[in-house]
Every structure is written in structure tokens, then in C-alpha cells.
Amino acid sequence: MKSKRQRKAPNSAKSKRQRTANSAEDMEKLCLPYELIYEILSYLPVLSLLRFKTVCRLWRDTIQDQGFVEKHMKMQASLAIACNGDSGKTPNPDTDATAESVTILCFLHGLELEKCNSTHTYRIKNPSTKQVLTLPCTKIFVLIMTMCFISTSHEYKLVYLYLDELAHDRLGCEVLMIGIDTSWRSIDIPEISYDPNFDKLKDYILINDVFYIIKGSENGDSKLICIEMEKEQIVLVSIPSNLFSDRDTIWPLCWNSATLSFVNIVKQRLHVWILEDYRKKRWGRNKIDIPLTFLKDFPYPGEDLYIRAITDDILLFIVKAEHVIFYSIKSASVKYKASAPPGKKLLFINNRSTLVSLSGMQPVA
């Protein structure tokens, strides 16, 4: 006689097959379309995405895809105001107190262009993915350096100006295309004298692949150096002597998300002059006058004032590295303001947390 277990075995096997079929059917119903998974992943932080690369080959390939990297970058917040208690010194982005001291020169697409203070070498770092690219050696007297993204070729390029003592104290310029150039390349630059005792590169801004630099001088001879990053050409524009009442306190500003302008403050009013065409060296005829009544709460900050355009309507003011104000041009009112705690300084960080990885990048040691 068959035991009770033996008699139930066929039914048990049938039930197991049925449960397996039902489970597969349920899983198929629960599985999300790939397009939706792609969209959800684009909203996640970088650290989560780095972990999710191990889920399966499809997710790994998706997260590493250049199109996904660019989409994810657009979804990330790009503005942060942080406090620093180190009297205005650029903080080390690493948490390890024994790490090498660096100065961050600029931010772009989640990348940091850094100068290592002890070795005077330069590198590009993605602090989110913990990858770094050490750049080739530069000239000795580097004055200013930045990087940009060439939208037509989807390449990253760096440029720097240096003091060429062999050419009787004139400015020199070199560029580097990441992933293509193995060393810096010199580009032609108009003869620009530069005396470190009297001249200085006061401020700079990058707009639509053009790098604008203000060269100031004690003799009042201010010039605008315009470097076309894609074409690697340089144009010099004289800043008219009658344009501003005080050319020592002027700032470059991106106007309407596309055009370079210069601004200065006269009696709590922002005066804006637009450079309509830097190639033709043509300035706008009309001055734009914007009231800044909130400045009555601060003694005139002079060079301790930092101004940048956040949108076509919102301007960012950082006063004496202690107060931050977001100001609306249309409504002529302050939308947001805050102050650093006593003894601390504000840091303006315009950067995203991204997956961007450049050719030659290696994990941080």
C-alpha cells in the first residue's frame, strides 16, 4: 500500500509547477518598462547609481551610456551656498585632514579643476565618483586657468594664461583638449604686456564657449581678453574710459543667458553696459539702470562684492563673503537672503553631482 506522502506526490509536483508559473506571470506583470526605469534612474543621486551598476548588465550599460550621463546631469541641482570657518581659505574637498591641500579654480559639470598647492600641479577631479585626471605640466607663472565644454564636439578643453618672462613680460596662452592632446599647445595671442607690480587679471567669466578676462592696470588701461575656446582665437577689446565712473569695481555678467555685460554700482544703483559684439568691439548704446535699495543695509562693499546672474531675472549678490542675496530684476525686490554665522565665510559653489568621466581618469589613490 502506498503511503499518504507517496499518494500526494504527483499533486504536490503539479502544485509546484503551478506556483512557479504563477510566480513568473506575477513577475512579468510587476516588471516596469525599460523607458520608465531609465527615467527613474535619471533622478537618483550618483552614489546610488554607482551601486546600481552591479544590479545587472543592462543597468550598468545604461548608467555608463553618455546620453544617460548628460540627462542625469541636467536633473541635478547646480547651486549651493556653503559656510566655511577658515577665514575665506578654499577648503579641501576631501574629508581627510592629512590630504593634500588644493585650491579649486572652477567647477563644470560636476568636475573640479584643482591646483595642488604643494606641488603646483593641476588636476581635474569628480568628487562624486572619486576619479581624478592629472594634467600635463604647465609653464611656471600661471596667472589664470579654466575649463569649458565644447558643445559641438562634446569635448572638454582647458586654457590658461601665463607670464612669459622670456618674451619681456608678456602674456602667453596654452590650451589642452582632454582625450586628444597629450601636452599643452601654445596658441597665438596679441602682444599684451603684463607687469605683475601694476597689472592684474581682475575677473573672468565663461559664456557660450568664450572666455572673457578683465585685465586691469594702475594706469587705467583696462582691456577685455576674449578667448574663443572652440576656434582657439583671441580678440582684445578696449574698455572705454568713459564707460564707468570707477573701473576698479566692475564685474562681468552674463546678460539674458547669452551676452556679456559689465556692471558697476553707483549710489545703490546697478549700471549695466552690454557688449553687443566682441568681434566688432561694439558696445550697447543705452545703459540699463537697476535699483538696489537693499544695499542701504551694508556699507559700500567695493571689491568685497560678488555678482553673478542666476537666471534672466535673478541676480546673486554675495557681500563681503558674509551675506547672500537673490535679487529679482523684474520685481525690483529681494527674493531670498541669508547671512553666515559669526566668524564664518560664505562659499558660492555652482556645481552638480554627476557621473561625468573624462578620458584618462583614474580612481583617487
Coordinates of N, CA, C and O in Angstrom, one line a residue, residues 120-184:
H120 N 52.2 72.5 -7.1 CA 51.9 73.4 -8.1 C 51.5 72.7 -9.4 O 51.8 73.2 -10.5
T121 N 50.9 71.5 -9.3 CA 50.4 70.8 -10.4 C 48.9 70.9 -10.4 O 48.3 71.3 -9.5
Y122 N 48.3 70.6 -11.6 CA 46.9 70.8 -11.8 C 46.2 69.4 -12.1 O 46.8 68.6 -12.7
R123 N 44.9 69.3 -11.7 CA 44.2 68.1 -12.0 C 42.7 68.4 -12.1 O 42.2 69.4 -11.6
I124 N 42.0 67.5 -12.7 CA 40.5 67.5 -12.7 C 40.0 66.4 -11.9 O 40.4 65.2 -12.1
K125 N 39.0 66.7 -11.0 CA 38.5 65.7 -10.1 C 37.0 65.7 -10.2 O 36.4 66.7 -10.2
N126 N 36.4 64.5 -10.2 CA 35.0 64.3 -9.9 C 34.8 63.8 -8.5 O 35.1 62.6 -8.2
P127 N 34.5 64.6 -7.5 CA 34.4 64.2 -6.2 C 33.3 63.2 -5.9 O 33.3 62.5 -4.9
S128 N 32.3 63.1 -6.8 CA 31.2 62.1 -6.6 C 31.6 60.7 -7.0 O 31.3 59.8 -6.3
T129 N 32.3 60.6 -8.1 CA 32.8 59.2 -8.5 C 34.2 58.9 -8.0 O 34.7 57.8 -8.2
K130 N 34.9 59.9 -7.3 CA 36.2 59.7 -6.8 C 37.2 59.3 -7.9 O 38.0 58.4 -7.7
Q131 N 37.1 60.0 -9.0 CA 38.1 59.9 -10.1 C 38.8 61.2 -10.3 O 38.3 62.3 -10.0
V132 N 40.1 61.0 -10.8 CA 40.9 62.2 -10.9 C 41.8 62.0 -12.2 O 42.1 60.9 -12.6
L133 N 42.0 63.2 -12.8 CA 42.9 63.2 -14.0 C 44.0 64.2 -13.8 O 43.7 65.4 -13.6
T134 N 45.2 63.8 -13.7 CA 46.4 64.7 -13.5 C 46.7 65.3 -14.9 O 46.9 64.6 -15.9
L135 N 46.9 66.6 -14.9 CA 47.1 67.3 -16.2 C 48.6 67.4 -16.4 O 49.4 67.4 -15.5
P136 N 49.0 67.6 -17.7 CA 50.4 67.7 -18.0 C 51.0 69.0 -17.4 O 50.3 69.9 -17.0
C137 N 52.3 69.0 -17.3 CA 53.0 70.2 -16.6 C 52.7 71.5 -17.4 O 52.7 71.4 -18.7
T138 N 52.6 72.5 -16.7 CA 52.3 73.9 -17.3 C 53.6 74.7 -17.2 O 54.6 74.3 -16.7
K139 N 53.5 75.9 -17.8 CA 54.5 76.9 -17.6 C 54.6 77.3 -16.1 O 53.7 77.0 -15.3
I140 N 55.7 78.0 -15.7 CA 55.9 78.2 -14.3 C 54.9 79.3 -13.7 O 54.2 79.1 -12.7
F141 N 54.7 80.4 -14.4 CA 54.0 81.5 -13.9 C 52.5 81.5 -14.5 O 52.2 82.3 -15.3
V142 N 51.7 80.6 -14.0 CA 50.3 80.5 -14.4 C 49.5 81.6 -13.7 O 49.6 81.7 -12.5
L143 N 48.8 82.4 -14.5 CA 48.0 83.5 -13.9 C 46.6 83.2 -13.7 O 46.0 83.5 -12.7
I144 N 46.0 82.4 -14.7 CA 44.6 82.1 -14.6 C 44.3 80.9 -15.5 O 44.9 80.7 -16.5
M145 N 43.5 80.0 -15.0 CA 43.1 78.8 -15.8 C 41.7 78.4 -15.6 O 41.1 78.6 -14.5
T146 N 41.1 77.9 -16.7 CA 39.7 77.5 -16.6 C 39.5 76.3 -17.6 O 40.4 76.0 -18.4
M147 N 38.3 75.7 -17.5 CA 37.9 74.7 -18.5 C 36.5 74.9 -19.0 O 35.7 75.6 -18.3
C148 N 36.3 74.4 -20.2 CA 34.9 74.6 -20.8 C 34.5 73.3 -21.5 O 35.4 72.4 -21.8
F149 N 33.3 73.2 -21.9 CA 32.7 72.1 -22.6 C 32.4 72.6 -24.0 O 31.6 73.6 -24.2
I150 N 33.0 72.0 -25.1 CA 32.7 72.4 -26.4 C 31.5 71.6 -26.9 O 31.6 70.4 -27.1
S151 N 30.4 72.3 -27.0 CA 29.1 71.6 -27.3 C 29.1 71.0 -28.7 O 28.4 70.0 -28.8
T152 N 29.7 71.5 -29.6 CA 29.7 71.0 -31.0 C 30.4 69.7 -31.1 O 30.0 68.8 -31.9
S153 N 31.5 69.5 -30.4 CA 32.3 68.3 -30.4 C 32.2 67.4 -29.2 O 32.7 66.3 -29.1
H154 N 31.4 67.9 -28.2 CA 31.2 67.2 -26.9 C 32.6 66.8 -26.3 O 32.8 65.7 -25.7
E155 N 33.5 67.8 -26.3 CA 34.8 67.6 -25.7 C 35.1 68.7 -24.7 O 34.5 69.8 -24.7
Y156 N 36.0 68.3 -23.7 CA 36.3 69.3 -22.7 C 37.7 69.9 -23.0 O 38.6 69.1 -23.4
K157 N 37.8 71.2 -22.9 CA 39.1 71.9 -23.2 C 39.4 72.8 -22.0 O 38.6 73.4 -21.4
L158 N 40.7 72.9 -21.8 CA 41.3 73.8 -20.8 C 42.1 74.9 -21.5 O 42.7 74.7 -22.5
V159 N 42.2 76.0 -20.8 CA 43.0 77.1 -21.3 C 43.6 77.9 -20.1 O 43.0 77.9 -19.0
Y160 N 44.8 78.4 -20.3 CA 45.4 79.2 -19.2 C 46.3 80.3 -19.8 O 46.9 80.1 -20.9
L161 N 46.4 81.4 -19.1 CA 47.3 82.5 -19.4 C 48.5 82.4 -18.4 O 48.3 82.1 -17.2
Y162 N 49.6 82.8 -18.9 CA 50.8 82.8 -18.1 C 51.7 84.0 -18.4 O 51.6 84.6 -19.5
L163 N 52.6 84.3 -17.5 CA 53.5 85.4 -17.7 C 54.8 84.8 -18.4 O 55.5 83.9 -17.8
D164 N 55.0 85.3 -19.6 CA 56.2 84.8 -20.4 C 57.3 85.8 -20.2 O 57.4 86.8 -20.8
E165 N 58.2 85.5 -19.2 CA 59.3 86.4 -18.9 C 60.3 86.4 -20.0 O 61.0 87.4 -20.2
L166 N 60.4 85.3 -20.8 CA 61.4 85.3 -21.9 C 60.9 86.3 -23.0 O 61.8 86.7 -23.9
A167 N 59.7 86.6 -23.1 CA 59.1 87.5 -24.1 C 58.9 88.9 -23.5 O 58.0 89.6 -23.9
H168 N 59.8 89.3 -22.6 CA 59.8 90.6 -22.0 C 58.4 90.9 -21.3 O 57.8 91.9 -21.5
D169 N 58.1 90.0 -20.4 CA 56.9 90.1 -19.5 C 55.6 90.3 -20.3 O 54.9 91.3 -20.1
R170 N 55.4 89.4 -21.2 CA 54.1 89.5 -22.0 C 53.3 88.2 -21.6 O 53.8 87.3 -21.1
L171 N 52.0 88.3 -21.9 CA 51.1 87.2 -21.6 C 51.3 86.1 -22.7 O 51.4 86.4 -23.9
G172 N 51.2 84.9 -22.3 CA 51.2 83.7 -23.2 C 50.0 82.9 -22.9 O 49.3 83.1 -21.9
C173 N 49.6 82.0 -23.8 CA 48.4 81.3 -23.7 C 48.6 79.8 -24.2 O 49.2 79.7 -25.3
E174 N 48.1 78.9 -23.5 CA 48.1 77.5 -23.9 C 46.8 76.8 -23.7 O 46.0 77.2 -22.8
V175 N 46.5 75.8 -24.5 CA 45.2 75.1 -24.4 C 45.5 73.5 -24.4 O 46.6 73.1 -24.8
L176 N 44.5 72.8 -23.9 CA 44.6 71.4 -23.9 C 43.2 70.8 -24.1 O 42.3 71.1 -23.4
M177 N 43.1 69.8 -25.1 CA 41.8 69.1 -25.3 C 41.9 67.8 -24.6 O 42.8 66.9 -24.9
I178 N 41.0 67.5 -23.6 CA 41.1 66.3 -22.9 C 40.8 65.1 -23.8 O 39.8 65.1 -24.6
G179 N 41.6 64.1 -23.7 CA 41.4 62.9 -24.5 C 42.1 62.9 -25.9 O 42.1 61.9 -26.6
I180 N 42.6 64.1 -26.3 CA 43.2 64.2 -27.6 C 44.6 64.7 -27.5 O 45.6 64.1 -28.0
D181 N 44.9 65.8 -26.7 CA 46.2 66.3 -26.5 C 46.9 65.6 -25.4 O 46.3 65.4 -24.3
T182 N 48.2 65.3 -25.6 CA 49.0 64.7 -24.5 C 49.8 65.8 -23.8 O 50.4 65.5 -22.8
S183 N 49.9 67.0 -24.4 CA 50.6 68.1 -23.7 C 49.9 69.4 -24.1 O 49.1 69.4 -25.1
W184 N 50.2 70.5 -23.4 CA 49.7 71.8 -23.7 C 50.2 72.3 -25.0 O 51.3 72.1 -25.4

